[in-house]
Every structure is written in structure tokens, then in C-alpha cells.
mmCIF file of the C-alpha atoms, coordinates in Angstrom:
data_MODEL
# 
_entry.id   MODEL 
# 
loop_
_atom_site.group_PDB 
_atom_site.id 
_atom_site.type_symbol 
_atom_site.label_atom_id 
_atom_site.label_alt_id 
_atom_site.label_comp_id 
_atom_site.label_asym_id 
_atom_site.label_entity_id 
_atom_site.label_seq_id 
_atom_site.pdbx_PDB_ins_code 
_atom_site.Cartn_x 
_atom_site.Cartn_y 
_atom_site.Cartn_z 
_atom_site.occupancy 
_atom_site.B_iso_or_equiv 
_atom_site.pdbx_formal_charge 
_atom_site.auth_seq_id 
_atom_site.auth_comp_id 
_atom_site.auth_asym_id 
_atom_site.auth_atom_id 
_atom_site.pdbx_PDB_model_num 
ATOM 1   C CA . MET A 1 1   ? -54.625 50.842 -32.079 1.00 0.00 ? 1   MET A CA 1 
ATOM 2   C CA . LYS A 1 2   ? -55.478 47.451 -33.543 1.00 0.00 ? 2   LYS A CA 1 
ATOM 3   C CA . LYS A 1 3   ? -52.018 47.176 -35.085 1.00 0.00 ? 3   LYS A CA 1 
ATOM 4   C CA . THR A 1 4   ? -50.391 47.778 -31.680 1.00 0.00 ? 4   THR A CA 1 
ATOM 5   C CA . GLN A 1 5   ? -52.598 45.132 -30.060 1.00 0.00 ? 5   GLN A CA 1 
ATOM 6   C CA . LYS A 1 6   ? -51.685 42.602 -32.778 1.00 0.00 ? 6   LYS A CA 1 
ATOM 7   C CA . THR A 1 7   ? -47.975 43.352 -32.299 1.00 0.00 ? 7   THR A CA 1 
ATOM 8   C CA . VAL A 1 8   ? -48.178 42.946 -28.520 1.00 0.00 ? 8   VAL A CA 1 
ATOM 9   C CA . PHE A 1 9   ? -50.226 39.757 -28.909 1.00 0.00 ? 9   PHE A CA 1 
ATOM 10  C CA . GLY A 1 10  ? -47.696 38.454 -31.454 1.00 0.00 ? 10  GLY A CA 1 
ATOM 11  C CA . LEU A 1 11  ? -44.763 39.190 -29.103 1.00 0.00 ? 11  LEU A CA 1 
ATOM 12  C CA . LEU A 1 12  ? -46.518 37.470 -26.222 1.00 0.00 ? 12  LEU A CA 1 
ATOM 13  C CA . LEU A 1 13  ? -47.186 34.437 -28.396 1.00 0.00 ? 13  LEU A CA 1 
ATOM 14  C CA . ILE A 1 14  ? -43.530 34.320 -29.514 1.00 0.00 ? 14  ILE A CA 1 
ATOM 15  C CA . LEU A 1 15  ? -42.374 34.505 -25.885 1.00 0.00 ? 15  LEU A CA 1 
ATOM 16  C CA . TYR A 1 16  ? -44.974 32.014 -24.651 1.00 0.00 ? 16  TYR A CA 1 
ATOM 17  C CA . VAL A 1 17  ? -44.368 29.226 -27.220 1.00 0.00 ? 17  VAL A CA 1 
ATOM 18  C CA . PRO A 1 18  ? -40.717 28.525 -26.107 1.00 0.00 ? 18  PRO A CA 1 
ATOM 19  C CA . PHE A 1 19  ? -41.934 28.551 -22.512 1.00 0.00 ? 19  PHE A CA 1 
ATOM 20  C CA . LEU A 1 20  ? -44.513 25.880 -23.364 1.00 0.00 ? 20  LEU A CA 1 
ATOM 21  C CA . TYR A 1 21  ? -41.884 23.862 -25.215 1.00 0.00 ? 21  TYR A CA 1 
ATOM 22  C CA . ALA A 1 22  ? -39.489 24.105 -22.256 1.00 0.00 ? 22  ALA A CA 1 
ATOM 23  C CA . GLN A 1 23  ? -42.248 23.040 -19.862 1.00 0.00 ? 23  GLN A CA 1 
ATOM 24  C CA . SER A 1 24  ? -42.972 19.927 -21.880 1.00 0.00 ? 24  SER A CA 1 
ATOM 25  C CA . ASP A 1 25  ? -39.278 18.929 -21.870 1.00 0.00 ? 25  ASP A CA 1 
ATOM 26  C CA . ILE A 1 26  ? -38.880 18.896 -18.056 1.00 0.00 ? 26  ILE A CA 1 
ATOM 27  C CA . GLN A 1 27  ? -37.486 15.718 -16.539 1.00 0.00 ? 27  GLN A CA 1 
ATOM 28  C CA . LYS A 1 28  ? -37.981 14.729 -12.951 1.00 0.00 ? 28  LYS A CA 1 
ATOM 29  C CA . GLY A 1 29  ? -35.684 12.913 -10.573 1.00 0.00 ? 29  GLY A CA 1 
ATOM 30  C CA . ARG A 1 30  ? -35.279 12.076 -6.923  1.00 0.00 ? 30  ARG A CA 1 
ATOM 31  C CA . VAL A 1 31  ? -32.417 12.165 -4.445  1.00 0.00 ? 31  VAL A CA 1 
ATOM 32  C CA . ASN A 1 32  ? -32.518 9.884  -1.437  1.00 0.00 ? 32  ASN A CA 1 
ATOM 33  C CA . MET A 1 33  ? -30.514 10.812 1.616   1.00 0.00 ? 33  MET A CA 1 
ATOM 34  C CA . GLN A 1 34  ? -29.633 8.792  4.675   1.00 0.00 ? 34  GLN A CA 1 
ATOM 35  C CA . GLY A 1 35  ? -27.072 8.939  7.418   1.00 0.00 ? 35  GLY A CA 1 
ATOM 36  C CA . GLU A 1 36  ? -26.375 8.528  11.059  1.00 0.00 ? 36  GLU A CA 1 
ATOM 37  C CA . ILE A 1 37  ? -25.390 11.022 13.703  1.00 0.00 ? 37  ILE A CA 1 
ATOM 38  C CA . LEU A 1 38  ? -22.569 9.697  15.835  1.00 0.00 ? 38  LEU A CA 1 
ATOM 39  C CA . GLU A 1 39  ? -21.009 11.084 18.934  1.00 0.00 ? 39  GLU A CA 1 
ATOM 40  C CA . SER A 1 40  ? -17.379 11.857 18.247  1.00 0.00 ? 40  SER A CA 1 
ATOM 41  C CA . ALA A 1 41  ? -14.945 10.513 20.800  1.00 0.00 ? 41  ALA A CA 1 
ATOM 42  C CA . CYS A 1 42  ? -12.172 13.063 20.223  1.00 0.00 ? 42  CYS A CA 1 
ATOM 43  C CA . THR A 1 43  ? -10.889 15.476 17.634  1.00 0.00 ? 43  THR A CA 1 
ATOM 44  C CA . ILE A 1 44  ? -7.257  15.536 16.523  1.00 0.00 ? 44  ILE A CA 1 
ATOM 45  C CA . ASP A 1 45  ? -5.738  18.895 17.405  1.00 0.00 ? 45  ASP A CA 1 
ATOM 46  C CA . VAL A 1 46  ? -4.916  20.934 14.281  1.00 0.00 ? 46  VAL A CA 1 
ATOM 47  C CA . ASN A 1 47  ? -1.258  21.213 15.324  1.00 0.00 ? 47  ASN A CA 1 
ATOM 48  C CA . SER A 1 48  ? -0.989  17.420 15.466  1.00 0.00 ? 48  SER A CA 1 
ATOM 49  C CA . LEU A 1 49  ? -2.461  16.659 12.046  1.00 0.00 ? 49  LEU A CA 1 
ATOM 50  C CA . ASP A 1 50  ? 0.409   17.637 9.762   1.00 0.00 ? 50  ASP A CA 1 
ATOM 51  C CA . GLN A 1 51  ? 3.755   17.869 11.518  1.00 0.00 ? 51  GLN A CA 1 
ATOM 52  C CA . THR A 1 52  ? 7.219   18.439 10.129  1.00 0.00 ? 52  THR A CA 1 
ATOM 53  C CA . ILE A 1 53  ? 10.035  17.283 12.370  1.00 0.00 ? 53  ILE A CA 1 
ATOM 54  C CA . ASP A 1 54  ? 13.424  18.770 11.616  1.00 0.00 ? 54  ASP A CA 1 
ATOM 55  C CA . MET A 1 55  ? 16.052  16.277 12.716  1.00 0.00 ? 55  MET A CA 1 
ATOM 56  C CA . GLY A 1 56  ? 18.722  18.934 12.173  1.00 0.00 ? 56  GLY A CA 1 
ATOM 57  C CA . ASN A 1 57  ? 22.331  18.292 11.220  1.00 0.00 ? 57  ASN A CA 1 
ATOM 58  C CA . ILE A 1 58  ? 23.479  15.032 12.722  1.00 0.00 ? 58  ILE A CA 1 
ATOM 59  C CA . PRO A 1 59  ? 27.126  13.943 12.640  1.00 0.00 ? 59  PRO A CA 1 
ATOM 60  C CA . ALA A 1 60  ? 27.665  10.493 11.106  1.00 0.00 ? 60  ALA A CA 1 
ATOM 61  C CA . SER A 1 61  ? 29.598  9.507  14.243  1.00 0.00 ? 61  SER A CA 1 
ATOM 62  C CA . SER A 1 62  ? 26.453  10.137 16.307  1.00 0.00 ? 62  SER A CA 1 
ATOM 63  C CA . ILE A 1 63  ? 24.553  7.593  14.233  1.00 0.00 ? 63  ILE A CA 1 
ATOM 64  C CA . ARG A 1 64  ? 27.420  5.085  14.312  1.00 0.00 ? 64  ARG A CA 1 
ATOM 65  C CA . ASN A 1 65  ? 27.661  5.422  18.120  1.00 0.00 ? 65  ASN A CA 1 
ATOM 66  C CA . ASN A 1 66  ? 23.860  5.343  18.596  1.00 0.00 ? 66  ASN A CA 1 
ATOM 67  C CA . ASN A 1 67  ? 23.877  8.653  20.528  1.00 0.00 ? 67  ASN A CA 1 
ATOM 68  C CA . GLU A 1 68  ? 20.711  10.245 21.873  1.00 0.00 ? 68  GLU A CA 1 
ATOM 69  C CA . ASN A 1 69  ? 21.276  13.531 19.968  1.00 0.00 ? 69  ASN A CA 1 
ATOM 70  C CA . ASN A 1 70  ? 19.889  11.850 16.839  1.00 0.00 ? 70  ASN A CA 1 
ATOM 71  C CA . THR A 1 71  ? 16.451  11.659 18.506  1.00 0.00 ? 71  THR A CA 1 
ATOM 72  C CA . LYS A 1 72  ? 13.528  14.095 18.090  1.00 0.00 ? 72  LYS A CA 1 
ATOM 73  C CA . GLU A 1 73  ? 10.317  14.117 20.086  1.00 0.00 ? 73  GLU A CA 1 
ATOM 74  C CA . PHE A 1 74  ? 6.849   14.922 18.780  1.00 0.00 ? 74  PHE A CA 1 
ATOM 75  C CA . GLU A 1 75  ? 3.371   14.711 20.223  1.00 0.00 ? 75  GLU A CA 1 
ATOM 76  C CA . ILE A 1 76  ? -0.152  13.940 19.119  1.00 0.00 ? 76  ILE A CA 1 
ATOM 77  C CA . LYS A 1 77  ? -2.907  15.739 20.965  1.00 0.00 ? 77  LYS A CA 1 
ATOM 78  C CA . LEU A 1 78  ? -6.590  14.827 20.966  1.00 0.00 ? 78  LEU A CA 1 
ATOM 79  C CA . ILE A 1 79  ? -9.090  17.453 22.136  1.00 0.00 ? 79  ILE A CA 1 
ATOM 80  C CA . ASP A 1 80  ? -12.793 17.624 23.028  1.00 0.00 ? 80  ASP A CA 1 
ATOM 81  C CA . CYS A 1 81  ? -12.773 14.023 24.200  1.00 0.00 ? 81  CYS A CA 1 
ATOM 82  C CA . ARG A 1 82  ? -16.042 12.647 25.561  1.00 0.00 ? 82  ARG A CA 1 
ATOM 83  C CA . TRP A 1 83  ? -16.038 9.481  27.656  1.00 0.00 ? 83  TRP A CA 1 
ATOM 84  C CA . GLY A 1 84  ? -18.252 7.462  29.948  1.00 0.00 ? 84  GLY A CA 1 
ATOM 85  C CA . THR A 1 85  ? -21.543 8.756  31.309  1.00 0.00 ? 85  THR A CA 1 
ATOM 86  C CA . GLU A 1 86  ? -21.458 12.134 29.546  1.00 0.00 ? 86  GLU A CA 1 
ATOM 87  C CA . THR A 1 87  ? -21.799 10.452 26.174  1.00 0.00 ? 87  THR A CA 1 
ATOM 88  C CA . GLN A 1 88  ? -23.430 7.478  24.504  1.00 0.00 ? 88  GLN A CA 1 
ATOM 89  C CA . ASN A 1 89  ? -20.322 6.241  22.710  1.00 0.00 ? 89  ASN A CA 1 
ATOM 90  C CA . ASN A 1 90  ? -19.215 3.847  25.519  1.00 0.00 ? 90  ASN A CA 1 
ATOM 91  C CA . LEU A 1 91  ? -15.606 4.033  24.398  1.00 0.00 ? 91  LEU A CA 1 
ATOM 92  C CA . GLN A 1 92  ? -13.001 2.421  26.573  1.00 0.00 ? 92  GLN A CA 1 
ATOM 93  C CA . SER A 1 93  ? -9.724  2.967  24.736  1.00 0.00 ? 93  SER A CA 1 
ATOM 94  C CA . ILE A 1 94  ? -7.906  4.726  21.929  1.00 0.00 ? 94  ILE A CA 1 
ATOM 95  C CA . ASP A 1 95  ? -5.498  2.882  19.646  1.00 0.00 ? 95  ASP A CA 1 
ATOM 96  C CA . ILE A 1 96  ? -2.940  4.313  17.242  1.00 0.00 ? 96  ILE A CA 1 
ATOM 97  C CA . SER A 1 97  ? -0.883  2.868  14.430  1.00 0.00 ? 97  SER A CA 1 
ATOM 98  C CA . PHE A 1 98  ? 1.893   4.387  12.340  1.00 0.00 ? 98  PHE A CA 1 
ATOM 99  C CA . THR A 1 99  ? 2.398   3.447  8.701   1.00 0.00 ? 99  THR A CA 1 
ATOM 100 C CA . GLY A 1 100 ? 4.873   4.323  5.986   1.00 0.00 ? 100 GLY A CA 1 
ATOM 101 C CA . LEU A 1 101 ? 7.609   2.747  3.929   1.00 0.00 ? 101 LEU A CA 1 
ATOM 102 C CA . SER A 1 102 ? 9.232   0.169  6.163   1.00 0.00 ? 102 SER A CA 1 
ATOM 103 C CA . GLU A 1 103 ? 11.573  -2.753 6.283   1.00 0.00 ? 103 GLU A CA 1 
ATOM 104 C CA . ASN A 1 104 ? 12.714  -5.023 9.127   1.00 0.00 ? 104 ASN A CA 1 
ATOM 105 C CA . ASN A 1 105 ? 10.385  -3.255 11.603  1.00 0.00 ? 105 ASN A CA 1 
ATOM 106 C CA . TYR A 1 106 ? 11.868  0.195  10.914  1.00 0.00 ? 106 TYR A CA 1 
ATOM 107 C CA . PHE A 1 107 ? 10.715  3.118  8.797   1.00 0.00 ? 107 PHE A CA 1 
ATOM 108 C CA . LEU A 1 108 ? 12.724  3.754  5.646   1.00 0.00 ? 108 LEU A CA 1 
ATOM 109 C CA . LEU A 1 109 ? 14.170  7.112  4.677   1.00 0.00 ? 109 LEU A CA 1 
ATOM 110 C CA . ASP A 1 110 ? 14.371  8.560  1.202   1.00 0.00 ? 110 ASP A CA 1 
ATOM 111 C CA . GLY A 1 111 ? 17.003  10.953 -0.125  1.00 0.00 ? 111 GLY A CA 1 
ATOM 112 C CA . GLU A 1 112 ? 20.759  11.184 -0.572  1.00 0.00 ? 112 GLU A CA 1 
ATOM 113 C CA . ALA A 1 113 ? 21.686  9.792  2.851   1.00 0.00 ? 113 ALA A CA 1 
ATOM 114 C CA . GLN A 1 114 ? 22.117  6.039  3.016   1.00 0.00 ? 114 GLN A CA 1 
ATOM 115 C CA . GLY A 1 115 ? 22.837  3.464  5.661   1.00 0.00 ? 115 GLY A CA 1 
ATOM 116 C CA . ILE A 1 116 ? 20.189  4.719  8.100   1.00 0.00 ? 116 ILE A CA 1 
ATOM 117 C CA . TYR A 1 117 ? 16.634  3.991  9.077   1.00 0.00 ? 117 TYR A CA 1 
ATOM 118 C CA . LEU A 1 118 ? 14.128  5.497  11.455  1.00 0.00 ? 118 LEU A CA 1 
ATOM 119 C CA . GLU A 1 119 ? 12.968  3.987  14.709  1.00 0.00 ? 119 GLU A CA 1 
ATOM 120 C CA . LEU A 1 120 ? 9.752   5.127  16.424  1.00 0.00 ? 120 LEU A CA 1 
ATOM 121 C CA . ILE A 1 121 ? 9.578   4.949  20.219  1.00 0.00 ? 121 ILE A CA 1 
ATOM 122 C CA . SER A 1 122 ? 6.687   5.622  22.631  1.00 0.00 ? 122 SER A CA 1 
ATOM 123 C CA . SER A 1 123 ? 6.996   7.864  25.690  1.00 0.00 ? 123 SER A CA 1 
ATOM 124 C CA . THR A 1 124 ? 7.374   4.749  27.844  1.00 0.00 ? 124 THR A CA 1 
ATOM 125 C CA . GLY A 1 125 ? 10.359  3.598  25.767  1.00 0.00 ? 125 GLY A CA 1 
ATOM 126 C CA . ASN A 1 126 ? 8.613   0.884  23.771  1.00 0.00 ? 126 ASN A CA 1 
ATOM 127 C CA . LYS A 1 127 ? 9.583   0.445  20.127  1.00 0.00 ? 127 LYS A CA 1 
ATOM 128 C CA . ILE A 1 128 ? 6.615   0.981  17.799  1.00 0.00 ? 128 ILE A CA 1 
ATOM 129 C CA . LEU A 1 129 ? 6.545   -1.311 14.788  1.00 0.00 ? 129 LEU A CA 1 
ATOM 130 C CA . PRO A 1 130 ? 5.267   0.036  11.444  1.00 0.00 ? 130 PRO A CA 1 
ATOM 131 C CA . GLY A 1 131 ? 1.625   -0.906 10.908  1.00 0.00 ? 131 GLY A CA 1 
ATOM 132 C CA . LYS A 1 132 ? 1.217   -2.386 14.402  1.00 0.00 ? 132 LYS A CA 1 
ATOM 133 C CA . THR A 1 133 ? -1.647  -1.031 16.498  1.00 0.00 ? 133 THR A CA 1 
ATOM 134 C CA . ILE A 1 134 ? -0.778  0.045  20.035  1.00 0.00 ? 134 ILE A CA 1 
ATOM 135 C CA . ALA A 1 135 ? -2.659  1.746  22.850  1.00 0.00 ? 135 ALA A CA 1 
ATOM 136 C CA . PHE A 1 136 ? -2.648  5.552  22.792  1.00 0.00 ? 136 PHE A CA 1 
ATOM 137 C CA . GLU A 1 137 ? -0.900  6.331  26.086  1.00 0.00 ? 137 GLU A CA 1 
ATOM 138 C CA . HIS A 1 138 ? -3.081  8.896  27.851  1.00 0.00 ? 138 HIS A CA 1 
ATOM 139 C CA . ASP A 1 139 ? -5.458  9.512  30.721  1.00 0.00 ? 139 ASP A CA 1 
ATOM 140 C CA . PHE A 1 140 ? -9.192  9.716  30.123  1.00 0.00 ? 140 PHE A CA 1 
ATOM 141 C CA . SER A 1 141 ? -9.695  13.468 30.327  1.00 0.00 ? 141 SER A CA 1 
ATOM 142 C CA . ARG A 1 142 ? -10.960 16.173 27.959  1.00 0.00 ? 142 ARG A CA 1 
ATOM 143 C CA . GLU A 1 143 ? -7.561  16.191 26.254  1.00 0.00 ? 143 GLU A CA 1 
ATOM 144 C CA . ALA A 1 144 ? -5.391  13.215 25.465  1.00 0.00 ? 144 ALA A CA 1 
ATOM 145 C CA . LEU A 1 145 ? -1.716  13.809 24.743  1.00 0.00 ? 145 LEU A CA 1 
ATOM 146 C CA . ALA A 1 146 ? 0.770   11.146 23.697  1.00 0.00 ? 146 ALA A CA 1 
ATOM 147 C CA . LYS A 1 147 ? 4.459   11.749 23.083  1.00 0.00 ? 147 LYS A CA 1 
ATOM 148 C CA . TYR A 1 148 ? 6.670   9.805  20.718  1.00 0.00 ? 148 TYR A CA 1 
ATOM 149 C CA . ARG A 1 149 ? 10.188  10.139 19.386  1.00 0.00 ? 149 ARG A CA 1 
ATOM 150 C CA . PHE A 1 150 ? 11.965  9.313  16.174  1.00 0.00 ? 150 PHE A CA 1 
ATOM 151 C CA . LYS A 1 151 ? 15.528  8.074  16.292  1.00 0.00 ? 151 LYS A CA 1 
ATOM 152 C CA . LEU A 1 152 ? 17.978  7.634  13.427  1.00 0.00 ? 152 LEU A CA 1 
ATOM 153 C CA . LEU A 1 153 ? 19.855  4.335  13.509  1.00 0.00 ? 153 LEU A CA 1 
ATOM 154 C CA . ALA A 1 154 ? 22.531  2.770  11.353  1.00 0.00 ? 154 ALA A CA 1 
ATOM 155 C CA . ASP A 1 155 ? 21.111  -0.053 9.264   1.00 0.00 ? 155 ASP A CA 1 
ATOM 156 C CA . GLY A 1 156 ? 24.385  -1.971 8.921   1.00 0.00 ? 156 GLY A CA 1 
ATOM 157 C CA . GLN A 1 157 ? 25.125  -0.663 5.417   1.00 0.00 ? 157 GLN A CA 1 
ATOM 158 C CA . PRO A 1 158 ? 27.872  1.888  4.685   1.00 0.00 ? 158 PRO A CA 1 
ATOM 159 C CA . LEU A 1 159 ? 26.812  5.307  5.970   1.00 0.00 ? 159 LEU A CA 1 
ATOM 160 C CA . LYS A 1 160 ? 26.581  7.965  3.259   1.00 0.00 ? 160 LYS A CA 1 
ATOM 161 C CA . PRO A 1 161 ? 25.991  11.593 4.346   1.00 0.00 ? 161 PRO A CA 1 
ATOM 162 C CA . GLY A 1 162 ? 23.258  13.637 2.692   1.00 0.00 ? 162 GLY A CA 1 
ATOM 163 C CA . SER A 1 163 ? 19.731  14.921 3.120   1.00 0.00 ? 163 SER A CA 1 
ATOM 164 C CA . PHE A 1 164 ? 16.839  12.586 3.849   1.00 0.00 ? 164 PHE A CA 1 
ATOM 165 C CA . HIS A 1 165 ? 13.096  12.618 4.415   1.00 0.00 ? 165 HIS A CA 1 
ATOM 166 C CA . ALA A 1 166 ? 10.292  10.247 5.297   1.00 0.00 ? 166 ALA A CA 1 
ATOM 167 C CA . ILE A 1 167 ? 6.516   10.331 5.527   1.00 0.00 ? 167 ILE A CA 1 
ATOM 168 C CA . VAL A 1 168 ? 4.895   8.521  8.420   1.00 0.00 ? 168 VAL A CA 1 
ATOM 169 C CA . HIS A 1 169 ? 1.104   8.470  8.756   1.00 0.00 ? 169 HIS A CA 1 
ATOM 170 C CA . PHE A 1 170 ? -0.825  7.775  11.923  1.00 0.00 ? 170 PHE A CA 1 
ATOM 171 C CA . ASN A 1 171 ? -4.310  6.313  12.291  1.00 0.00 ? 171 ASN A CA 1 
ATOM 172 C CA . ILE A 1 172 ? -6.390  6.618  15.430  1.00 0.00 ? 172 ILE A CA 1 
ATOM 173 C CA . SER A 1 173 ? -9.191  4.191  16.258  1.00 0.00 ? 173 SER A CA 1 
ATOM 174 C CA . TYR A 1 174 ? -11.568 4.085  19.189  1.00 0.00 ? 174 TYR A CA 1 
ATOM 175 C CA . LYS A 1 175 ? -12.893 1.015  21.024  1.00 0.00 ? 175 LYS A CA 1 
# 
């Protein structure tokens, strides 16, 4: 019986010594956290975040003649908007800007096609300049919807048929 007790005691000692060593090697640290809870003005609708606009097959003559069939409309929808007395954000307006590769106040296209650029127009017919902030045209309700359209225009260079693409980002700010 004594031999069994010595063996158990020896095993406990072997198991306990690394535990003591590990305890003495503990390091302590601290994480500070801070933040601020803000009332969101609106949320961008999921269907408006990442849009692909298919301009389709456009005859070169349509671009040369500046026809309307080389125009495509898209919209940006804001949801869950909170304004005025129901919130503490005191927001009065929404602004939007569009950015991307640009030149001479037009968006540039990339790809095989040449001799064209992209014009962006608001629903009221105003040309939107790349990088310029404009008012988000909407009414102050729970949802805010603004419509825009892209139009392909000849840039004065020889027109070369082919595929094209562009990436245009939009930024929304609240005042």
C-alpha cells in the first residue's frame, strides 16, 4: 500500500510542478475600449450598394448622333431614414458624389471600345461632374430614392467598336 501511495504522490507532484511553472509565467495586459453610439440617418438599400448596369449593344451611329437609346437609368435607394423630431441627429440634407476615372468632367471607360466617354445625369436633367458633391434629390420620408442615368457620348476621337466597362463609386454624406 505504501508503494501505491508513493506512486500516486509522485504522479501528483509531476503534474503539479508544470502547473506551478506555468502559473509563474503568466503575463497580464489590459484592453481599453471606447466608442460612441450614433443615430443613423439612413441605410443604403442592399440592391443599391453594388449595381451592374448593362448598356447593351449600342450601334456606333447612335453614339455619333447622340441618340437617347445609349442611355441607361439606375437608382439609389436609402431606407430606414430618421429625420427631425423622431431622432436626435438633426439632419437637414443628404449629399452624394460620384467618383471614378475621369477626364474633362466625364467618366472614362476601359476596354476595347474607344472614342467614347460616360456622362452621368440626375433625374432633373443636370449633368453630374465626377467628384462634385450634389444634393440627393428626394423627399424627407422613411425612404429616399434618387434616379440617375448614364449616357455614352462620343469624345471627339475616332470611334472604335468593342466591349467596355467602368467603375463608378458613390459616397453619401449627411448634413
